[in-house]
Amino acid sequence: MSAPLRIGFVMLHTSPLDVPGTKDAGGMNVVVRAQADALALAGHEVTIFTRRSDPATPHRTVLASGLAVVQIDAGPARLLAKGEHEAVMAQFGERLGEAVQQAPVDLLHAEHWFSGIAALPVARSAGIPLVQSYHSIAAPPESPLTDGERPESPGRLAGERRLAREADLVIAVSEAERRTVLDRLAGDPARVRVVPLGVDTELFHPCTEPHGAVEHDDADRGAGERPEAILVGRLHPLKGFDLAIEAVAALPPERRPSLRIVGAAPPDGDDYVRALHEAVARHGMAGTTLFEGALPREELAERLRRATVMLVPSHSETFGLVALEASASGVPVIARDTGGLREAVLDGETGLLVQGDDPQAWAAALSALLDDPQRIAELARRARPYALDHNWAASAERLLDTYRALLAPEAPRAPEASAHRG
Ligand code: UDP
């Protein structure tokens, strides 16, 4: 076996200690934690550097053998709205540089653009490679939500382009994201690699009881008598949960599934949450809709396997991890026909892809599926093997291969990096 690596993940704006589905924590947190766990288990030494957002968190938290989280003091030690992080990138970078000088790493892997811009000078002065993962790429402010997340702060578009140019390697989570890096950010095809995501198929597994036969605790909702559609994710407009509510509302009341919504609002997301609650009330769906807030992974997995169908109406996703988690749970997915969701859901095999924003089209797909238990069973049967093909150990192994290729003496590096090569 080749020598173990010292890997520094940089996660400026959210912490691996946060519960996914709360604050700004979501897929990125799940991915980093799962890959870091797998790398540490394989004998590598992994440190995740994050910004201190709570004065009480210890400087260093050991999560597992070979895996620690280190708090970097930059800006106020409290939660910041996403857009506020741009102002603390430089200070974070300085402190990160000090930390890396004291405890050297072989490479830095930055998650999201804030981390990349902070880590770039650190990697250059240490003479080590910078690997960049975007997780989401901003769409120009005037473009439709289907093009992706809006820049939360002014430097994002330029920052992301700079990283495509200057990072030594960009890791994309799907072919769709790879294309966005090439087309929108003018990335260099030789320095963009796809590392597929995984899913924990022990945590997310099918229900042993038949679908529809499960009585829910929520007796007042009459949920046990209805099929259940589940939505999972941060309550952000990009997720399109409003469309799912409209789609359910477009069905006659007696044929509507109950709706379970799992996830919480990001720090600046109260308006959207209010709008969702208002829509539910307006359509008379309060008795059959449950806003559960964010749930820990085990509880989420339990809810998921009991659902009849998952809806993923997101305007854009680089991949859409929740869809893979539904597949692992043997639950078919109805997702928007866009971006990485075309890879997370196999149309007609693990679920259905629906185009556009018309609630009627979504309602039609939903009711056709709910009316056809055999079809549900067939999709569920195909879903689990698809998920089993995506495991975190394989994902981490792919990541490691890309790290090793980058660390090889003859590896191509970003043009600017050659001068600093250690
Ligand atoms: N999640 C969770 N608890 C919640 C809501 C979401 O653990 O209450 C997890 C969910 O299971 C998934 C991640 O957060 O692993 C969301 O990832 P996805 O790629 O779907 O969306 P993103 O957050 O990256 O936009």
Short mmCIF file of N, CA and C and ligand atoms in Angstrom, two decimals, residues 20-21 26-28 30 232-234 239 262-263 293-295 297 300 317 320-322 325, ligand 1:
data_model
loop_
_atom_site.label_atom_id
_atom_site.label_comp_id
_atom_site.label_asym_id
_atom_site.label_seq_id
_atom_site.Cartn_x
_atom_site.Cartn_y
_atom_site.Cartn_z
N PRO A 20 -26.96 18.30 8.95
CA PRO A 20 -27.44 18.63 7.61
C PRO A 20 -28.95 18.90 7.62
N GLY A 21 -29.34 19.88 6.83
CA GLY A 21 -30.76 20.27 6.83
C GLY A 21 -31.00 21.47 7.71
N GLY A 26 -25.94 21.10 4.23
CA GLY A 26 -26.75 20.26 3.35
C GLY A 26 -25.88 19.18 2.75
N GLY A 27 -26.05 18.97 1.45
CA GLY A 27 -25.34 17.90 0.77
C GLY A 27 -23.83 17.98 0.94
N MET A 28 -23.30 19.21 0.88
CA MET A 28 -21.85 19.36 0.99
C MET A 28 -21.35 18.77 2.31
N VAL A 30 -22.74 16.43 4.12
CA VAL A 30 -22.87 14.97 4.09
C VAL A 30 -21.72 14.37 3.27
N VAL A 232 -37.32 16.49 0.99
CA VAL A 232 -36.20 16.60 1.93
C VAL A 232 -35.19 17.62 1.43
N GLY A 233 -34.84 18.58 2.28
CA GLY A 233 -33.80 19.54 1.89
C GLY A 233 -33.92 20.84 2.68
N ARG A 234 -32.92 21.67 2.54
CA ARG A 234 -32.99 23.00 3.15
C ARG A 234 -34.15 23.76 2.54
N LYS A 239 -34.98 24.88 -4.03
CA LYS A 239 -35.47 23.50 -3.89
C LYS A 239 -36.86 23.31 -4.51
N VAL A 262 -39.19 17.69 5.23
CA VAL A 262 -38.08 17.55 6.19
C VAL A 262 -36.96 18.52 5.82
N GLY A 263 -36.56 19.35 6.77
CA GLY A 263 -35.49 20.31 6.52
C GLY A 263 -35.84 21.64 7.16
N GLY A 293 -39.20 20.13 10.22
CA GLY A 293 -37.91 20.73 10.56
C GLY A 293 -36.81 19.78 10.14
N ALA A 294 -35.57 20.12 10.51
CA ALA A 294 -34.46 19.25 10.13
C ALA A 294 -34.44 18.04 11.04
N LEU A 295 -34.08 16.90 10.47
CA LEU A 295 -34.00 15.68 11.27
C LEU A 295 -32.60 15.11 11.21
N ARG A 297 -29.83 12.18 10.81
CA ARG A 297 -29.80 11.21 9.71
C ARG A 297 -30.64 9.96 9.99
N LEU A 300 -34.30 10.75 9.70
CA LEU A 300 -34.61 11.02 8.30
C LEU A 300 -34.74 9.70 7.54
N GLU A 317 -29.79 21.22 -9.39
CA GLU A 317 -29.00 20.44 -8.43
C GLU A 317 -27.72 20.02 -9.14
N GLY A 320 -27.99 15.97 -6.28
CA GLY A 320 -29.28 15.72 -5.63
C GLY A 320 -29.19 14.44 -4.81
N LEU A 321 -28.41 14.56 -3.74
CA LEU A 321 -28.13 13.39 -2.90
C LEU A 321 -29.40 12.76 -2.34
N VAL A 322 -30.40 13.58 -2.04
CA VAL A 322 -31.62 13.03 -1.44
C VAL A 322 -32.28 11.99 -2.36
N GLU A 325 -30.59 8.78 -1.78
CA GLU A 325 -30.99 8.26 -0.46
C GLU A 325 -32.38 7.62 -0.55
N1 UDP B 1 -30.59 16.26 5.21
C1 UDP B 1 -30.59 15.76 6.50
N2 UDP B 1 -31.58 16.18 7.35
C2 UDP B 1 -32.54 17.06 6.98
C3 UDP B 1 -32.54 17.54 5.65
C4 UDP B 1 -31.54 17.13 4.78
O1 UDP B 1 -29.75 14.95 6.88
O2 UDP B 1 -33.37 17.42 7.80
C5 UDP B 1 -29.53 15.81 4.26
C6 UDP B 1 -30.07 14.95 3.15
O3 UDP B 1 -30.31 13.64 3.59
C7 UDP B 1 -28.95 15.05 2.11
C8 UDP B 1 -28.46 16.47 2.31
O4 UDP B 1 -28.93 16.91 3.59
O5 UDP B 1 -27.91 14.12 2.39
C9 UDP B 1 -28.95 17.38 1.21
O6 UDP B 1 -28.22 17.11 0.04
P1 UDP B 1 -28.72 17.49 -1.43
O7 UDP B 1 -27.63 17.12 -2.39
O8 UDP B 1 -30.04 16.86 -1.69
O9 UDP B 1 -28.97 19.06 -1.39
P2 UDP B 1 -27.99 20.29 -1.05
O10 UDP B 1 -28.10 20.53 0.43
O11 UDP B 1 -26.60 19.89 -1.45
O12 UDP B 1 -28.51 21.43 -1.84
#
